[in-house]
Amino acid sequence: MTSRSGKPALGLDFGTTNTVAALGRSDGSTELVRFGDVHQSTAVFRSALCFWEDERAWQGIAHEAGPWAIEQYLQSPLDCRFIQSFKSVAASPLFERTLIYNRPYGFEDLGRTFLRHLESHAGDALASLPDRIIIGRPVEYAGARADHRLARQRYDLMFEGFGKELYYVYEPLGAAHSYASRLDRPATILVADFGGGTADFSVVGIAEPGTARRCTPLAHAGIGIAGDQFDYRILDRLVLPLLGKGAQYRSFGKLLDIPGGYFTDFANWSKLAMMRSRKTIDELRRLQRDAVDPQRIATMIALIENEQGFALYDAVGQLKRALSDNEAARFTFSGGGIDIAADVERGQFEEWIAPDLARIEAAMDHALEKAAMSETQIDRVFLTGGSSLIPAIAKLFERRFDAERFATGDELTSIAHGLALIGMDHDPGQWAA
């Protein structure tokens, strides 16, 4: 096995949808961090934040994170600002800050707030953080014109003071270390990590158990497409036309298409929360006055102002999960003056996401090309991440690899476990990206 330092470490898989942490102990073992108390705890901490006004709080703004943020929001949705998937804007030069009750929050401000609550809900487990922190990062960040250097700057500010030794490691490489602990012989593996924001691939050589350097990364590739993009496809087909997408408005005697940017933002969790601003609402109201069908724009405004985003995306998530288990499912949503009910077949959903799957497969091919390997030279394929449970993802790999080469399991926790293992290495810097 890889040479261990005996130095405690924390592996942190800060994900677009969920965050998971694992502690590496001085005896070489690892343990998932649980959040909550003895009566109700979870190892999966939702990557979400909720803000609300409270005169007793510092600067009059109180906040929560994780499942507690969702709980707070559900108690009083109209009196809160709910934000999730904020990792998606880490590399975006278009995002600078968002105003929450007239106070500006940059990415690092949201991140630090999130980390404080994550530590707090971990109780004794993170009461004294290890000096060495291994943080997962995607191979490719989500978003158009993603700026890797900007993401690194923001991560550095977010995690400043979180540990004395900070290392950023590709998320699929963390999963590779976790999977390697299952193997009893050498192998060349392809790790495919499907999360909420990105699909990432690593080709890794695994040496004999007991070898000083068990894992050797051979190539990495990724793309900013995964679960959130699949959600967008559902919204685009079932919801956005009811909010004005594809409709027109009048301007100086001409009929023009309603700008698509509003619908793109509405269908993106990281941007939807930012739309509840006076500037955006005023723009939408002006558009509503000139729209050929003003009621559709009025419905969008109502959904935003009445904080129906979480409920809408939850309904989308329920449909996506149902289609993973069934050949057909019913999509239902009611709120903000809109009622939707539609029967959806798995085949329809797979047609909607087919262009995304093609780009994901191209990213996988790129990883193999960079490793100078064909698919026949891959001994094992390890699928991880929540979106790996979607049947269309499995089909993609079944076309290319024999069934006996597949491995799954610990879809939400394997990366954190592997990052903790890396943290106990004598030289974790060798894995840093």
Coordinates of C-alpha atoms in Angstrom, one line a residue:
M1 CA 0.0 0.0 0.0
T2 CA 1.1 3.7 -0.3
S3 CA 3.6 4.8 2.3
R4 CA 1.7 6.5 5.1
S5 CA 3.0 9.3 7.2
G6 CA 0.9 8.5 10.2
K7 CA -0.2 12.2 10.1
P8 CA -3.9 12.8 10.5
A9 CA -5.6 14.4 7.5
L10 CA -9.0 15.6 6.4
G11 CA -10.3 14.7 2.9
L12 CA -12.9 17.1 1.8
D13 CA -15.1 16.5 -1.3
F14 CA -16.7 19.9 -1.7
G15 CA -19.3 19.1 -4.4
T16 CA -21.7 21.1 -6.4
T17 CA -24.7 19.2 -4.9
N18 CA -23.2 17.5 -1.8
T19 CA -20.2 17.8 0.4
V20 CA -18.6 14.8 2.2
A21 CA -15.6 14.7 4.5
A22 CA -13.4 11.9 5.8
L23 CA -10.8 11.8 8.5
G24 CA -7.5 9.9 8.0
R25 CA -6.3 8.6 11.4
S26 CA -2.8 8.3 12.6
D27 CA -3.2 4.5 12.5
G28 CA -3.9 4.6 8.7
S29 CA -7.6 4.1 9.0
T30 CA -10.3 6.5 7.6
E31 CA -13.7 7.4 8.9
L32 CA -16.5 9.5 7.4
V33 CA -17.4 12.6 9.3
R34 CA -21.0 12.7 10.3
F35 CA -23.0 15.8 10.7
G36 CA -25.8 16.3 13.3
D37 CA -26.3 14.6 16.6
V38 CA -26.7 11.1 17.9
H39 CA -30.5 11.2 17.2
Q40 CA -30.1 12.3 13.5
S41 CA -26.9 12.4 11.6
T42 CA -25.7 12.2 8.0
A43 CA -22.4 11.8 6.2
V44 CA -23.7 13.8 3.2
F45 CA -23.9 17.5 3.8
R46 CA -25.9 19.4 1.2
S47 CA -23.9 22.2 -0.5
A48 CA -26.6 24.8 0.3
L49 CA -26.9 28.0 2.2
C50 CA -29.9 29.9 3.6
F51 CA -29.9 33.5 4.7
W52 CA -32.5 35.4 6.6
E53 CA -32.8 38.7 8.5
D54 CA -32.5 38.5 12.3
E55 CA -31.7 41.6 14.4
R56 CA -29.9 39.3 16.9
A57 CA -27.4 38.1 14.3
W58 CA -24.2 39.9 13.3
Q59 CA -25.0 42.7 10.8
G60 CA -28.7 41.6 11.1
I61 CA -28.2 38.5 8.8
A62 CA -28.5 35.0 10.1
H63 CA -27.5 31.9 8.0
E64 CA -27.4 28.1 7.9
A65 CA -26.0 25.5 5.7
G66 CA -26.5 21.9 4.6
P67 CA -29.7 20.1 5.4
W68 CA -30.3 22.7 8.1
A69 CA -30.4 25.4 5.4
I70 CA -33.1 23.4 3.6
E71 CA -35.1 23.0 6.9
Q72 CA -34.9 26.7 7.6
Y73 CA -36.0 27.6 4.1
L74 CA -39.0 25.3 4.1
Q75 CA -40.1 26.9 7.4
S76 CA -40.3 30.3 5.9
P77 CA -39.5 30.4 2.1
L78 CA -40.6 34.0 1.5
D79 CA -38.4 35.4 4.3
C80 CA -35.2 33.6 3.1
R81 CA -32.5 33.7 0.4
F82 CA -31.7 30.1 -0.5
I83 CA -28.6 29.3 -2.5
Q84 CA -27.2 26.0 -3.7
S85 CA -24.8 24.7 -6.3
F86 CA -22.7 27.9 -5.7
K87 CA -19.6 25.9 -6.5
S88 CA -20.7 26.2 -10.2
V89 CA -19.7 29.9 -10.2
A90 CA -16.2 29.3 -8.8
A91 CA -14.5 29.7 -12.2
S92 CA -16.9 32.2 -13.7
P93 CA -15.5 35.6 -14.5
L94 CA -19.1 36.7 -15.0
F95 CA -19.9 36.2 -11.3
E96 CA -18.4 38.8 -8.9
R97 CA -20.8 39.0 -6.0
T98 CA -24.4 38.7 -5.1
L99 CA -26.4 41.0 -2.8
I100 CA -28.1 39.3 0.1
Y101 CA -30.1 41.8 2.1
N102 CA -28.0 44.6 0.6
R103 CA -24.8 43.0 1.7
P104 CA -22.4 41.8 -1.0
Y105 CA -21.2 38.2 -0.9
G106 CA -18.4 37.0 -3.2
F107 CA -17.8 33.3 -3.8
E108 CA -15.2 33.2 -1.0
D109 CA -17.7 34.8 1.4
L110 CA -20.3 32.1 0.6
G111 CA -17.7 29.4 0.9
R112 CA -16.4 30.6 4.3
T113 CA -19.9 30.8 5.6
F114 CA -20.6 27.3 4.3
L115 CA -17.4 25.9 5.9
R116 CA -18.2 27.4 9.3
H117 CA -21.5 25.7 9.5
L118 CA -20.0 22.4 8.2
E119 CA -17.5 22.5 11.0
S120 CA -20.2 23.4 13.6
H121 CA -22.5 20.6 12.6
A122 CA -19.7 18.0 12.7
G123 CA -19.4 18.6 16.4
D124 CA -16.4 16.9 18.1
A125 CA -15.3 15.3 14.8
L126 CA -14.0 18.6 13.5
A127 CA -13.6 20.5 16.7
S128 CA -9.9 20.3 16.2
L129 CA -9.1 20.3 12.5
P130 CA -6.0 18.3 11.3
D131 CA -3.2 20.5 9.9
R132 CA -3.4 18.7 6.6
I133 CA -6.4 19.2 4.4
I134 CA -6.9 17.5 1.0
I135 CA -9.6 19.3 -1.1
G136 CA -11.1 17.7 -4.1
R137 CA -11.3 19.8 -7.3
P138 CA -12.8 19.0 -10.7
V139 CA -10.6 18.3 -13.7
E140 CA -12.6 20.9 -15.6
Y141 CA -14.7 23.5 -13.9
A142 CA -18.4 24.1 -14.8
G143 CA -19.6 27.1 -16.7
A144 CA -18.8 28.8 -20.0
R145 CA -15.4 30.5 -20.2
A146 CA -14.3 28.8 -17.0
D147 CA -11.2 30.4 -15.6
H148 CA -9.1 27.8 -13.7
R149 CA -6.8 30.5 -12.2
L150 CA -9.8 32.5 -10.9
A151 CA -11.2 29.3 -9.4
R152 CA -7.9 28.6 -7.6
Q153 CA -7.8 32.2 -6.2
R154 CA -11.3 31.8 -4.9
Y155 CA -10.7 28.4 -3.4
D156 CA -7.6 29.8 -1.7
L157 CA -9.6 32.6 -0.1
M158 CA -12.4 30.2 0.8
F159 CA -10.1 27.8 2.6
E160 CA -7.7 30.4 4.0
G161 CA -7.0 29.4 7.6
F162 CA -9.0 26.1 7.3
G163 CA -5.7 24.1 7.6
K164 CA -2.0 24.7 7.7
E165 CA -1.3 22.4 4.7
L166 CA -3.8 22.7 1.9
Y167 CA -3.6 20.4 -1.2
Y168 CA -6.0 20.4 -4.2
V169 CA -6.4 17.0 -5.8
Y170 CA -8.5 15.9 -8.8
E171 CA -11.7 14.4 -7.6
P172 CA -11.5 11.2 -9.7
L173 CA -7.9 10.6 -8.5
G174 CA -9.3 10.6 -5.0
A175 CA -11.9 8.0 -6.1
A176 CA -9.0 6.0 -7.6
H177 CA -7.2 5.8 -4.3
S178 CA -10.4 4.6 -2.7
Y179 CA -11.0 2.0 -5.3
A180 CA -7.4 0.8 -5.2
S181 CA -7.9 -0.2 -1.6
R182 CA -10.3 -2.9 -2.9
L183 CA -7.9 -4.4 -5.4
D184 CA -5.5 -7.3 -4.6
R185 CA -3.6 -7.2 -7.9
P186 CA -2.2 -4.6 -10.4
A187 CA -4.6 -3.0 -12.8
T188 CA -5.1 -0.1 -15.1
I189 CA -8.3 1.7 -14.2
L190 CA -10.6 4.3 -15.6
V191 CA -12.4 6.4 -13.0
A192 CA -15.5 8.2 -14.1
D193 CA -16.9 10.7 -11.6
F194 CA -20.3 12.1 -12.4
G195 CA -21.4 14.8 -10.0
G196 CA -23.8 17.7 -10.1
G197 CA -21.6 20.1 -12.1
T198 CA -18.9 18.2 -13.9
A199 CA -18.0 14.8 -15.4
D200 CA -14.4 14.0 -14.8
F201 CA -12.1 11.1 -15.8
S202 CA -8.8 9.8 -14.6
V203 CA -6.8 6.9 -16.1
V204 CA -4.7 5.4 -13.2
G205 CA -2.2 2.6 -13.0
I206 CA -2.6 0.6 -9.8
A207 CA 0.5 -1.3 -8.5
E208 CA 0.7 -4.5 -6.4
P209 CA -0.6 -4.2 -2.8
G210 CA 2.3 -3.2 -0.5
T211 CA 4.0 -1.0 -3.2
A212 CA 5.3 2.3 -1.9
R213 CA 3.4 4.2 -4.7
R214 CA 0.3 2.3 -5.3
C215 CA -1.4 4.7 -7.7
T216 CA 0.2 6.4 -10.7
P217 CA -2.0 8.9 -12.6
L218 CA -1.7 8.5 -16.4
A219 CA -4.1 11.1 -17.7
H220 CA -7.1 13.2 -16.8
A221 CA -9.9 14.9 -18.7
G222 CA -13.3 16.4 -17.9
I223 CA -16.2 18.5 -19.0
G224 CA -18.6 20.9 -17.2
I225 CA -21.6 18.7 -17.8
A226 CA -23.4 16.4 -15.3
G227 CA -26.5 16.3 -13.1
D228 CA -27.4 20.0 -13.2
Q229 CA -27.3 20.0 -16.9
F230 CA -29.6 17.0 -17.0
D231 CA -31.9 18.9 -14.7
Y232 CA -31.8 21.8 -17.2
R233 CA -32.9 19.5 -20.0
I234 CA -36.0 18.6 -18.0
L235 CA -36.8 22.2 -17.2
D236 CA -36.2 23.3 -20.8
R237 CA -38.8 20.8 -22.1
L238 CA -41.4 20.9 -19.4
V239 CA -41.2 24.3 -17.6
L240 CA -39.5 27.1 -19.5
P241 CA -42.0 27.3 -22.4
L242 CA -44.6 28.1 -19.7
L243 CA -42.5 31.0 -18.5
G244 CA -42.1 32.6 -21.9
K245 CA -39.2 30.8 -23.6
G246 CA -39.7 30.9 -27.3
A247 CA -42.2 33.8 -27.0
Q248 CA -41.9 37.3 -28.2
Y249 CA -42.2 40.9 -27.1
R250 CA -42.8 44.3 -28.9
S251 CA -40.1 46.8 -29.3
F252 CA -40.3 49.9 -31.5
G253 CA -43.0 48.3 -33.7
K254 CA -41.1 45.1 -34.1
L255 CA -41.6 41.6 -32.7
L256 CA -38.4 40.3 -31.0
D257 CA -37.7 37.0 -29.3
I258 CA -37.5 37.3 -25.5
P259 CA -33.8 37.1 -24.5
G260 CA -32.8 33.6 -23.7
G261 CA -30.4 34.6 -20.9
Y262 CA -33.3 34.9 -18.4
F263 CA -34.3 31.3 -19.0
T264 CA -30.7 30.1 -18.9
D265 CA -30.3 31.8 -15.5
F266 CA -33.6 30.5 -14.2
A267 CA -32.6 27.0 -15.1
N268 CA -29.3 27.3 -13.3
W269 CA -29.4 26.9 -9.5
S270 CA -26.3 29.0 -8.9
K271 CA -27.9 31.9 -10.9
L272 CA -31.6 31.4 -10.0
A273 CA -31.0 32.5 -6.4
M274 CA -29.3 35.7 -7.8
M275 CA -32.3 36.6 -9.9
R276 CA -34.3 37.7 -6.9
S277 CA -32.8 41.2 -7.1
R278 CA -34.5 44.5 -7.7
K279 CA -32.6 45.0 -11.0
T280 CA -33.6 41.7 -12.5
I281 CA -37.3 41.9 -11.3
D282 CA -37.6 45.4 -12.7
E283 CA -36.2 44.2 -16.1
L284 CA -38.7 41.3 -16.1
R285 CA -41.6 43.6 -15.3
R286 CA -40.7 45.9 -18.2
L287 CA -40.5 42.8 -20.5
Q288 CA -43.8 41.7 -19.2
R289 CA -45.5 45.0 -20.2
D290 CA -44.2 44.5 -23.8
A291 CA -44.6 40.7 -24.1
V292 CA -47.1 39.2 -26.5
D293 CA -48.1 36.8 -23.8
P294 CA -47.4 38.8 -20.5
Q295 CA -48.9 36.1 -18.3
R296 CA -45.9 33.8 -19.0
I297 CA -43.4 36.4 -17.8
A298 CA -45.7 37.1 -14.8
T299 CA -45.5 33.5 -13.9
M300 CA -41.7 33.5 -14.0
I301 CA -41.7 36.6 -11.7
A302 CA -44.1 34.9 -9.3
L303 CA -41.9 31.8 -9.1
I304 CA -38.8 34.0 -8.4
E305 CA -40.5 36.3 -5.9
N306 CA -42.3 33.5 -4.1
E307 CA -39.0 31.5 -3.7
Q308 CA -40.4 28.5 -5.6
G309 CA -37.1 27.5 -7.1
F310 CA -36.2 24.9 -4.5
A311 CA -39.6 23.2 -4.8
L312 CA -39.4 23.3 -8.6
Y313 CA -35.9 21.8 -8.7
D314 CA -36.9 19.2 -6.1
A315 CA -39.7 18.1 -8.4
V316 CA -37.2 17.9 -11.3
G317 CA -34.9 15.8 -9.1
Q318 CA -37.7 13.5 -8.1
L319 CA -38.5 12.9 -11.8
K320 CA -34.9 12.2 -12.6
R321 CA -34.5 9.7 -9.8
A322 CA -37.9 8.0 -10.7
L323 CA -36.7 7.6 -14.3
S324 CA -33.6 5.9 -13.0
D325 CA -35.8 3.2 -11.4
N326 CA -38.7 3.1 -13.8
E327 CA -39.3 3.2 -17.5
A328 CA -41.8 6.1 -17.1
A329 CA -42.7 8.6 -14.3
R330 CA -45.0 11.6 -13.8
F331 CA -43.7 15.1 -13.3
T332 CA -45.9 17.3 -11.1
F333 CA -45.4 20.8 -9.7
S334 CA -47.7 23.3 -8.2
G335 CA -46.7 26.8 -7.0
G336 CA -46.3 30.4 -7.9
G337 CA -49.4 30.4 -10.0
I338 CA -48.3 27.5 -12.2
D339 CA -49.5 23.8 -12.2
I340 CA -47.7 21.3 -14.3
A341 CA -48.4 17.6 -14.7
A342 CA -46.7 15.5 -17.4
D343 CA -45.9 11.9 -18.0
V344 CA -42.3 11.4 -19.1
E345 CA -40.8 8.2 -20.5
R346 CA -37.2 7.3 -19.8
G347 CA -36.5 7.2 -23.5
Q348 CA -37.7 10.8 -23.8
F349 CA -35.3 11.9 -21.1
E350 CA -32.5 10.0 -22.7
E351 CA -33.2 11.8 -26.0
W352 CA -33.1 15.2 -24.2
I353 CA -29.7 14.5 -22.7
A354 CA -28.2 12.7 -25.8
P355 CA -26.1 15.7 -26.9
D356 CA -24.7 16.0 -23.3
L357 CA -23.9 12.3 -23.2
A358 CA -22.0 12.6 -26.6
R359 CA -19.8 15.4 -25.2
I360 CA -19.2 13.4 -22.0
E361 CA -18.1 10.4 -24.1
A362 CA -15.8 12.6 -26.0
A363 CA -14.2 13.7 -22.8
M364 CA -13.7 10.1 -21.8
D365 CA -12.1 9.4 -25.2
H366 CA -9.8 12.4 -24.6
A367 CA -8.6 10.9 -21.3
L368 CA -7.8 7.6 -23.0
E369 CA -6.0 9.4 -25.9
K370 CA -3.9 11.4 -23.4
A371 CA -3.0 8.1 -21.7
A372 CA -2.2 6.6 -25.1
M373 CA -4.5 3.7 -24.4
S374 CA -7.5 2.0 -26.0
E375 CA -10.5 0.8 -24.1
T376 CA -9.3 -2.8 -24.4
Q377 CA -6.3 -1.9 -22.2
I378 CA -8.5 -0.8 -19.3
D379 CA -8.8 -3.5 -16.7
R380 CA -11.4 -1.9 -14.5
V381 CA -13.9 0.9 -14.8
F382 CA -15.0 2.6 -11.6
L383 CA -18.1 4.8 -11.8
T384 CA -18.7 7.2 -8.9
G385 CA -20.8 10.3 -8.1
G386 CA -24.5 10.6 -7.8
S387 CA -25.2 11.1 -11.5
S388 CA -23.5 7.8 -12.3
L389 CA -26.8 6.1 -11.1
I390 CA -28.6 7.4 -14.2
P391 CA -29.2 4.4 -16.6
A392 CA -28.1 6.4 -19.6
I393 CA -24.7 6.8 -18.1
A394 CA -24.4 3.1 -17.5
K395 CA -25.4 2.4 -21.1
L396 CA -22.7 4.7 -22.3
F397 CA -20.1 2.5 -20.6
E398 CA -21.8 -0.8 -21.4
R399 CA -21.3 -0.1 -25.1
R400 CA -17.6 0.3 -24.6
F401 CA -16.6 -2.1 -21.8
D402 CA -17.3 -5.6 -20.8
A403 CA -19.7 -6.0 -17.8
E404 CA -17.1 -7.9 -15.7
R405 CA -14.8 -4.8 -15.8
F406 CA -17.4 -2.6 -14.1
A407 CA -17.3 -1.5 -10.5
T408 CA -19.6 0.9 -8.5
G409 CA -20.4 1.6 -4.9
D410 CA -20.0 4.4 -2.4
E411 CA -21.1 6.8 -5.1
L412 CA -21.3 9.8 -2.7
T413 CA -18.4 9.0 -0.4
S414 CA -15.6 7.3 -2.3
I415 CA -13.9 10.6 -3.2
A416 CA -13.7 11.9 0.3
H417 CA -12.4 8.5 1.5
G418 CA -9.7 8.5 -1.2
L419 CA -8.7 12.1 -0.4
A420 CA -8.2 11.2 3.2
L421 CA -5.9 8.3 2.1
I422 CA -3.9 10.7 0.0
G423 CA -3.6 13.0 3.0
M424 CA -1.9 10.3 5.0
D425 CA 0.8 9.9 2.3
H426 CA 4.3 11.0 3.2
D427 CA 4.2 13.4 0.3
P428 CA 0.6 14.4 -0.6
G429 CA 2.0 17.2 -2.8
Q430 CA 2.8 14.6 -5.5
W431 CA -0.9 14.3 -6.2
A432 CA -1.7 18.0 -6.1
A433 CA -3.3 19.7 -9.2

